[in-house]
Coordinates of C-alpha atoms in Angstrom, one line a residue:
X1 CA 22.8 7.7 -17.2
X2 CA 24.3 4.5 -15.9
X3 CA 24.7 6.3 -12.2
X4 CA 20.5 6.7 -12.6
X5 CA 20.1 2.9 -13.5
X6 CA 22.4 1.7 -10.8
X7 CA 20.6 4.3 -8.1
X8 CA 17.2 2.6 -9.6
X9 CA 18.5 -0.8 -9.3
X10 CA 19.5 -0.9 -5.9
X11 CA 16.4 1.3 -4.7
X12 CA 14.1 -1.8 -6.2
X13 CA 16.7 -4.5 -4.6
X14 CA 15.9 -2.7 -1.3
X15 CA 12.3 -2.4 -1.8
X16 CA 11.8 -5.8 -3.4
X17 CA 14.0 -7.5 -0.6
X18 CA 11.9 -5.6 2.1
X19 CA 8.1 -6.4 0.9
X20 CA 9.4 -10.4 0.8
X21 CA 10.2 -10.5 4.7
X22 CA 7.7 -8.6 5.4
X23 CA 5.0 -11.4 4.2
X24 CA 7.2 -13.8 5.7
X25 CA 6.8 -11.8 9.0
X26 CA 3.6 -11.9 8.8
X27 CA 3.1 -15.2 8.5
X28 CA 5.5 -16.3 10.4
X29 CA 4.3 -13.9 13.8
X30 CA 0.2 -15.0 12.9
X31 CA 1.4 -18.7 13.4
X32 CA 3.7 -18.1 16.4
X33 CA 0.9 -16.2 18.2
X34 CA -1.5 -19.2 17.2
X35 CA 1.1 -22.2 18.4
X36 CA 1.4 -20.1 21.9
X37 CA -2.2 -18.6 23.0
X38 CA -4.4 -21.3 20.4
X39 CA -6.6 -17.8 20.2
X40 CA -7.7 -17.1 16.7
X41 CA -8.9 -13.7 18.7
X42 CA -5.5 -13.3 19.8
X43 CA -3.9 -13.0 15.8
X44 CA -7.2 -11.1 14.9
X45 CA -5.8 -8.5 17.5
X46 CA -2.7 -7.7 15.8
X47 CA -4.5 -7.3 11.9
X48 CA -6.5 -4.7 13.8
X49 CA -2.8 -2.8 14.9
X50 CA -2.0 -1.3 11.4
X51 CA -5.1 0.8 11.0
X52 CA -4.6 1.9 14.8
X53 CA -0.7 2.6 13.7
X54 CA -2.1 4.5 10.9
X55 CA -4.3 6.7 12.9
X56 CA -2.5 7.0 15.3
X57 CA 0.9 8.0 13.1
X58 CA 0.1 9.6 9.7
X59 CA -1.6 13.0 11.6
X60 CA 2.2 14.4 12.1
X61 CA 4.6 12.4 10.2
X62 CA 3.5 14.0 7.0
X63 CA 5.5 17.0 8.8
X64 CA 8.6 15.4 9.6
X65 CA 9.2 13.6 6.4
X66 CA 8.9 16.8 4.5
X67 CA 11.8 18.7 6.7
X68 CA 14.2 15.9 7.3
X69 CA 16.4 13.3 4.7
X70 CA 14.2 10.8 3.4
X71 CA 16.7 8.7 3.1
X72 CA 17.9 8.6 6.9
X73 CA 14.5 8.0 7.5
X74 CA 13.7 5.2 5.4
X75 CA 17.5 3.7 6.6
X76 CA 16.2 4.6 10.5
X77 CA 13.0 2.7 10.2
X78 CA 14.4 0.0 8.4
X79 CA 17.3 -1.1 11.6
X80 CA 14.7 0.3 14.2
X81 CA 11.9 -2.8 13.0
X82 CA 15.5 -5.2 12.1
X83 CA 16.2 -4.4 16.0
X84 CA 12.2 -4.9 17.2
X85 CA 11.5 -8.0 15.4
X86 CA 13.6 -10.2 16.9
X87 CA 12.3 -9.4 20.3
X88 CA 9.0 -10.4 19.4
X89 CA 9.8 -14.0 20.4
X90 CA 11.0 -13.6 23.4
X91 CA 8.0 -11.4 24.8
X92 CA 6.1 -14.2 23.0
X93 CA 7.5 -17.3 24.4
X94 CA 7.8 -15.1 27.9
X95 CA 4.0 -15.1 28.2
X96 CA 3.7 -11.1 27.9
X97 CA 1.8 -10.9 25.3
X98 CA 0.9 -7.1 26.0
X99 CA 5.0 -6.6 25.5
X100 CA 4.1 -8.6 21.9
X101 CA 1.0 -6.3 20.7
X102 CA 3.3 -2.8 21.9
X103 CA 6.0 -4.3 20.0
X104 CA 3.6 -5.1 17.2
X105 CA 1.8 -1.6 17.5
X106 CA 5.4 0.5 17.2
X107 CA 6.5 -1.7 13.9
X108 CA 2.7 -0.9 12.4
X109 CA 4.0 2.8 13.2
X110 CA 7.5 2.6 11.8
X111 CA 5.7 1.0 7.8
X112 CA 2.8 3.8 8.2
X113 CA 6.2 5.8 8.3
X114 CA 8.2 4.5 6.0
X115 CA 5.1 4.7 3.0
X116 CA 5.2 8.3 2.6
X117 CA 9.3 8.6 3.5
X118 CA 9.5 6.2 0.2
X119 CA 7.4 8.1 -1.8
X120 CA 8.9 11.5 -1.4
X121 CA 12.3 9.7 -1.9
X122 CA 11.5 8.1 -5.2
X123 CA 10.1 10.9 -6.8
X124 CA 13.1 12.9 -5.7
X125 CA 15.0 10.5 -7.4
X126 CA 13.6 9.3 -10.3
X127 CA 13.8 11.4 -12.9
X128 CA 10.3 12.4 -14.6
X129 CA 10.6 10.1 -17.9
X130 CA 11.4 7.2 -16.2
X131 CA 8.8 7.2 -13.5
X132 CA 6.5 5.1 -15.0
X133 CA 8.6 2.2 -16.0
X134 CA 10.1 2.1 -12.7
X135 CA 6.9 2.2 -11.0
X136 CA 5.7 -0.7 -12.8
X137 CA 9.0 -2.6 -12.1
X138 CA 7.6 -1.8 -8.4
X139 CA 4.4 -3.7 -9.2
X140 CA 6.0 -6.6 -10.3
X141 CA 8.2 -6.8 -7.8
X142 CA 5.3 -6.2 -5.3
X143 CA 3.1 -8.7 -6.9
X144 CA 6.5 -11.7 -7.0
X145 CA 6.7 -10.5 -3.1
X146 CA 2.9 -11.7 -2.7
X147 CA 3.7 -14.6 -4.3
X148 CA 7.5 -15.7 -3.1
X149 CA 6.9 -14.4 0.8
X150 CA 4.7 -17.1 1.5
X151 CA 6.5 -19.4 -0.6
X152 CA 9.9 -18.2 1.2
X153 CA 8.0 -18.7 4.6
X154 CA 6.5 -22.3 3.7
X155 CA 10.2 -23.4 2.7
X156 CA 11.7 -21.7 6.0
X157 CA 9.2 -23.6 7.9
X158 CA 10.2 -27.0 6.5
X159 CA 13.9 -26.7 6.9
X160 CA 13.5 -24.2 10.3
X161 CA 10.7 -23.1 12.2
X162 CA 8.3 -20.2 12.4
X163 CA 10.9 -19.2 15.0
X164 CA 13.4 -18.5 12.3
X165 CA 11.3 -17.2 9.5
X166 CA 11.1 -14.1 12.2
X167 CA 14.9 -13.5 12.1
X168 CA 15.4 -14.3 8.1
X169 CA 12.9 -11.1 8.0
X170 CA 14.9 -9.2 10.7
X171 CA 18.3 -10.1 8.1
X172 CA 16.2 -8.3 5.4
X173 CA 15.2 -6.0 6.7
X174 CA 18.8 -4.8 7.9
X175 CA 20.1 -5.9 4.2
X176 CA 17.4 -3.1 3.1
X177 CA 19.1 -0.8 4.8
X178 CA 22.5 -1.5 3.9
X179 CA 21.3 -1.1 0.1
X180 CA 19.0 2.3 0.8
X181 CA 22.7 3.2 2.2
X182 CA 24.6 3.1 -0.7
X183 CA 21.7 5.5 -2.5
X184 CA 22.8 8.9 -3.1
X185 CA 20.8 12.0 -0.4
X186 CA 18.7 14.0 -2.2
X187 CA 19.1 18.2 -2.7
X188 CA 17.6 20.3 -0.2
X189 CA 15.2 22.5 -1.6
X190 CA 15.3 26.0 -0.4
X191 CA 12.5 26.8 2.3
X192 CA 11.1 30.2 3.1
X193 CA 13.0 32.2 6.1
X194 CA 13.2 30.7 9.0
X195 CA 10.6 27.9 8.2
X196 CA 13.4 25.1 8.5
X197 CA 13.8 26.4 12.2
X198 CA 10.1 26.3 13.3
X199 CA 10.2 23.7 16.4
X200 CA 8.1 20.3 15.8
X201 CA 5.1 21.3 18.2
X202 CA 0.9 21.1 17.5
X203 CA 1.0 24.4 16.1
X204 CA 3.1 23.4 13.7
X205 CA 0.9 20.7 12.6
X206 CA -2.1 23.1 12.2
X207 CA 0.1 25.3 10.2
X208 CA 0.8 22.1 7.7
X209 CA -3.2 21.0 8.2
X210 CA -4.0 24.0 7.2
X211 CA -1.1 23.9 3.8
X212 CA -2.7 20.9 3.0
X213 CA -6.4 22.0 2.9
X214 CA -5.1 25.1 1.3
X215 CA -3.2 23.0 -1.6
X216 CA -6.4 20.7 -2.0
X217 CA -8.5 23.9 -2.8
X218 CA -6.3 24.9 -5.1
X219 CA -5.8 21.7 -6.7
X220 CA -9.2 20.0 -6.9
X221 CA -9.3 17.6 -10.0
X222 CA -5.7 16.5 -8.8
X223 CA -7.3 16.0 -5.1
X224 CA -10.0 14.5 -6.7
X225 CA -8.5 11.8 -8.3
X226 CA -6.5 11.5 -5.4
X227 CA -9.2 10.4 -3.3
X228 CA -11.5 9.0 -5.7
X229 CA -8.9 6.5 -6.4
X230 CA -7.9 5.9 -2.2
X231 CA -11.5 5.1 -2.1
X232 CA -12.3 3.2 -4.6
X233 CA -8.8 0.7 -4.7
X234 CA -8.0 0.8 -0.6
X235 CA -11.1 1.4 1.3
X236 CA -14.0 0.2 -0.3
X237 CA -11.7 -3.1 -1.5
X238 CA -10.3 -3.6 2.2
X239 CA -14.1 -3.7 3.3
X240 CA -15.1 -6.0 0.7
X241 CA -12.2 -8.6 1.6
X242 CA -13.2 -8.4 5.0
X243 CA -15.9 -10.9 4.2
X244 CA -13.9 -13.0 1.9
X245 CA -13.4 -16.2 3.8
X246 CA -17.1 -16.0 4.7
X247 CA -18.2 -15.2 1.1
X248 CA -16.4 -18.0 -0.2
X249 CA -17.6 -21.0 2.4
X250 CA -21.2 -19.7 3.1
X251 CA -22.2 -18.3 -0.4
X252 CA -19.9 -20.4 -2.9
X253 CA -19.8 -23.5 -0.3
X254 CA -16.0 -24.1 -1.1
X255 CA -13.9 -26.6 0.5
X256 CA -10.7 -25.1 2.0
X257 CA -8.8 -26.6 -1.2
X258 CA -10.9 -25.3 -3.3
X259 CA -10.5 -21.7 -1.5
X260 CA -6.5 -22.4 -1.5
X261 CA -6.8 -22.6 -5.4
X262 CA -9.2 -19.8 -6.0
X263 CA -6.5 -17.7 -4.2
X264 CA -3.7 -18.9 -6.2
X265 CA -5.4 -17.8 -9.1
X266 CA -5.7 -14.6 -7.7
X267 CA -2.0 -14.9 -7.1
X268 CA -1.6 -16.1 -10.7
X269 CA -3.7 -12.8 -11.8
X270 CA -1.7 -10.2 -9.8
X271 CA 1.5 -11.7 -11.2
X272 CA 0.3 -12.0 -15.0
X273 CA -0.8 -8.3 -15.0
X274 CA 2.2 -7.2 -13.3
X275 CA 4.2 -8.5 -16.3
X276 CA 1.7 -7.2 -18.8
X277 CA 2.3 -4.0 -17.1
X278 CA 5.8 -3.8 -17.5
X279 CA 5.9 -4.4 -21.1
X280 CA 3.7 -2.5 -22.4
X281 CA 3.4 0.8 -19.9
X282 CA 5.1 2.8 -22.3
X283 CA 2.6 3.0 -24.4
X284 CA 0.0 3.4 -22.1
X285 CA -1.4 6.8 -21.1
X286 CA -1.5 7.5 -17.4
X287 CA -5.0 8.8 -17.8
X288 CA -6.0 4.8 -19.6
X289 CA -4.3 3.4 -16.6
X290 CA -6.3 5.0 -13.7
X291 CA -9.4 5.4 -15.4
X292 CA -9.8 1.8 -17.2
X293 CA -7.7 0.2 -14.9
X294 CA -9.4 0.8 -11.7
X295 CA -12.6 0.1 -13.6
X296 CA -12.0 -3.4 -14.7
X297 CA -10.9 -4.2 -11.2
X298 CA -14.1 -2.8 -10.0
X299 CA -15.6 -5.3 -12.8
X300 CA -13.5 -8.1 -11.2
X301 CA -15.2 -7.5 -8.3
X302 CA -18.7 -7.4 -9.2
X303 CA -18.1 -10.8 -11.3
X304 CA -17.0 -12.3 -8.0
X305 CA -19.8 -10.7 -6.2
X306 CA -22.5 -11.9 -8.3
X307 CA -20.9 -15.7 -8.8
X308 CA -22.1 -18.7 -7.5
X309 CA -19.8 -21.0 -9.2
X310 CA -16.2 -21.4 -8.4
X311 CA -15.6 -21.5 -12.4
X312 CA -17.0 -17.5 -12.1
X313 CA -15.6 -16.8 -9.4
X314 CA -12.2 -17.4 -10.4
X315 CA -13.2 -15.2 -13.4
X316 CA -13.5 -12.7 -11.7
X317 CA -10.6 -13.0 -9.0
X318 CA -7.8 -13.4 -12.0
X319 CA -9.6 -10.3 -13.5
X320 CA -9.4 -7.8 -10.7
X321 CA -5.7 -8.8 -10.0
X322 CA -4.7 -8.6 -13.4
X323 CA -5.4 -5.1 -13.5
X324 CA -4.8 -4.1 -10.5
X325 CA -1.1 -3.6 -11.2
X326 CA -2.4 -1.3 -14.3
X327 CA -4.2 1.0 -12.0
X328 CA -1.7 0.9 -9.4
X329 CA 1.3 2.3 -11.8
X330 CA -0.8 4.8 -13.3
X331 CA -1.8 6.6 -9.7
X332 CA 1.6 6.2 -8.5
X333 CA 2.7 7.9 -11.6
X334 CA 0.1 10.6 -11.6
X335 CA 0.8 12.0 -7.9
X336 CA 4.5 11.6 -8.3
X337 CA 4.1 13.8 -11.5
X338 CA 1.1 16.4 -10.3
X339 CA 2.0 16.8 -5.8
X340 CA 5.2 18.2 -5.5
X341 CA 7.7 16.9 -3.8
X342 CA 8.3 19.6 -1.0
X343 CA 4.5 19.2 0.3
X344 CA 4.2 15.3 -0.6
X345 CA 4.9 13.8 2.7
X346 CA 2.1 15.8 4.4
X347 CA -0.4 15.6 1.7
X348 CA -0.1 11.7 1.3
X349 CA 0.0 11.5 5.4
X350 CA -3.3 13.2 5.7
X351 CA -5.0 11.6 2.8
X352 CA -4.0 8.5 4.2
X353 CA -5.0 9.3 7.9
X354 CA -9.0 9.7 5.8
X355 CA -8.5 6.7 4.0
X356 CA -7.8 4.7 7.4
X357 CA -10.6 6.6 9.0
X358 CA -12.9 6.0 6.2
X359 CA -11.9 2.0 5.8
X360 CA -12.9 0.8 9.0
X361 CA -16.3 2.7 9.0
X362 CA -16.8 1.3 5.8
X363 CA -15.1 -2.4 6.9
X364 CA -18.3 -1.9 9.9
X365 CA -20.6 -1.1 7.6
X366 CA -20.3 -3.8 5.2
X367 CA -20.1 -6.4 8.4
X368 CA -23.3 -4.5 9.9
X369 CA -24.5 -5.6 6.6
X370 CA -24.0 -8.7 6.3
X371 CA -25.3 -9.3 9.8
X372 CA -28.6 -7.6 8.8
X373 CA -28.9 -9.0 5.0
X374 CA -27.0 -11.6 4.2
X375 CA -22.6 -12.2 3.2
X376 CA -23.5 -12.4 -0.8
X377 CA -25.7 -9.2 -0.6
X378 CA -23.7 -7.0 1.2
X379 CA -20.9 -8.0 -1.0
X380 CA -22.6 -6.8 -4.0
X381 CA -23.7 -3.7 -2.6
X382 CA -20.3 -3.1 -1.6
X383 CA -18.9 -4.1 -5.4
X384 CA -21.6 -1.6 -7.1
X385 CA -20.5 1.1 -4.8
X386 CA -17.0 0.3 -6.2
X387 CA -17.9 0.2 -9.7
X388 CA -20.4 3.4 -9.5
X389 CA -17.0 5.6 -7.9
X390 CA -14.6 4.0 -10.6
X391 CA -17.0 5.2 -13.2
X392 CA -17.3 9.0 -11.3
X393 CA -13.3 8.6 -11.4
X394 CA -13.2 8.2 -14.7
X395 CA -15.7 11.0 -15.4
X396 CA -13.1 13.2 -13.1
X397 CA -9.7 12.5 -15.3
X398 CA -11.7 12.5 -19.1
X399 CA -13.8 15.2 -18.5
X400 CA -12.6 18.0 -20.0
X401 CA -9.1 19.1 -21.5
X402 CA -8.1 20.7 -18.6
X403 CA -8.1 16.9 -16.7
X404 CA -5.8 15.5 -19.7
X405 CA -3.6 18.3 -19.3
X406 CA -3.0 17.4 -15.5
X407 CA -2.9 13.8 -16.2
X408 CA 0.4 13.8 -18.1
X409 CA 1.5 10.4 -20.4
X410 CA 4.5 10.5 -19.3

């Protein structure tokens, strides 16, 4: 029991340690580009790297995660971006700013990597009962990393420069690893004959395409969900924020304080839930998590979208975050519980190779219509979209009995 805690602990010291330097990466490296090109095209370039990582990655490494240690995988990825980082400022200050964006591109690669590798690891790990309390640990951890990492990064940049910011994230990084290093390798599960030996070659990959339609088929309402959810909280969302910025100064004619606070708030929302979350997720059905939790962030949304006061605006900003964290542990919870573990690497790859697929049609679309229409209308299209496939979603998991039965309360 106290081996299981200590395993937990340092697996969320790792995690927690590694989502702070990334922010600070981030911001550090958009500010870096800025001070040496003065391009705002130029930073715009590298956001546009991690859904080209995406596509570009999650169409095979769904099949090596599943045959190989997670946990040399995640400690791989962890020294291989601790070893690339710091590079970036010399290719940066060098002038070679193609060197910058490959050197960008391969880190976007080695996270699109590291998502799944983590998520086949931790359900390895944790054992079933405590799943959902250490998922929403994960939340709050993840919501104080959206919070401290620019706070980190603002205090590195008073006392250093955005120069150093970029090798306190390397140090994490490697300190990430060190941790995931003293976590215990997890069983091999027995394969059929001769399957283990199969070479890493495209047929191979149709052969796991083809495991994963099968598995879908066979597995609807759990696929169903599945997507539903992807859709509703990652690509519809991602297309919506798009026009943020522009929402906020052409539509609720804020003043960039004023947008600085309305953010905060948001911060303030995401952090608040998170907490909530922790509490109380015990009590909490998994099924009441997805369902009403995706919902009222959809709800969030569609207060923001139809605002025209900061006052209702930040209504709805603090909503949405709140319970994000809510819908967030519950899906977590529910695929660690209903994918197994063997074919989970290749089933969140490919779902997650549509979802990047399906975000930036949908990010065009919603810019196409704001282009057309106008920034507030194409936002609330977007919203009601969101709200109509959280309300199919919930149809999905409270259906029928069969749906609870899948959608455990663990």
């Amino acid at each position: 029991m106290n081996k299981q805690w200590r395993d937990m602990g340092v697996l969320l010291g790792a995690i927690g340690i590694a989502n702070i330097g990334e922010w600070i990466y981030m911001i550090a490296l958009h500010l870096l580009i800025l001070q040496e090109t003065g391009s705002v095209l130029a930073v715009t370039a590298v956001y546009m790297l991690r859904p080209a990582a995406t596509l570009l990655t999650n169409g095979w490494s769904g099949s090596l995660i599943d045959r190989v240690d997670q946990r040399n995988v995640m400690i791989g990825l962890d020294l291989c971006r601790a070893l690339l980082i710091p590079g970036l400022p010399l290719a940066l200050f060098s002038g070679h700013m193609f060197i910058v964006y490959v050197m960008v591109f391969l880190i976007q690669m080695a996270q699109a990597i590291f998502h799944p590798a983590s998520m086949v690891y931790i359900t390895g790990l944790i054992p079933v009962r405590k799943r959902k309390r250490f998922n929403a640990i994960r939340a709050l951890l993840q919501s104080g990393g959206f919070l401290l990492g620019p706070a980190v990064a603002g205090l590195l940049f008073l006392v250093g420069t955005p120069l150093f910011s970029i090798y306190v994230n390397a140090l994490c990084l490697l300190l990430s690893a060190l941790l995931t290093m003293c976590l215990p390798r997890l069983p091999k599960k027995e394969e059929g004959k001769g399957n283990s030996q199969k070479p890493f070659s495209i047929s191979l990959l149709k052969e796991d395409a083809r495991l994963v339609i099968r598995y879908s088929l066979a597995s609807r309402q759990v696929m169903a969900v599945y997507l539903l959810f992807g859709v509703a909280m990652t690509v519809i969302p991602t297309a919506i924020d798009s026009l943020e910025t522009a929402f906020a100064k052409e539509v609720l004619m804020l003043t960039d304080t004023e947008y600085g606070v309305l953010v905060s708030i948001a911060g303030a929302g995401i952090i608040t839930g998170a907490c909530v979350n922790s509490v109380i997720v015990e009590k909490l059905p998994v099924s009441i998590m997805i369902g009403m939790g995706s919902l009222f962030v959809a709800f969030g949304y569609l207060i923001y979208a139809f605002s025209s006061t900061f006052l209702v605006a930040a209504v709805g900003f603090f909503a949405l975050a709140f319970f994000l964290a809510f819908a967030n542990t519950g899906f977590m919870t529910f695929y660690q519980t209903n994918i197994p573990v063997e074919v989970m690497g290749r089933v969140i790859s490919f779902y997650a190779l549509c979802e990047a697929v399906l975000t930036i049609g949908m990010t065009g679309l919603v810019g196409g219509m704001a282009h057309v229409l106008s920034v507030q209308m194409s936002v609330m299209m977007g919203c009601i979209c969101m709200v109509l496939t959280c309300m199919l979603l919930c149809f999905v998991i409270f259906r029928s009995l069969t749906v609870r039965k899948i959608v455990h309360h663990t």
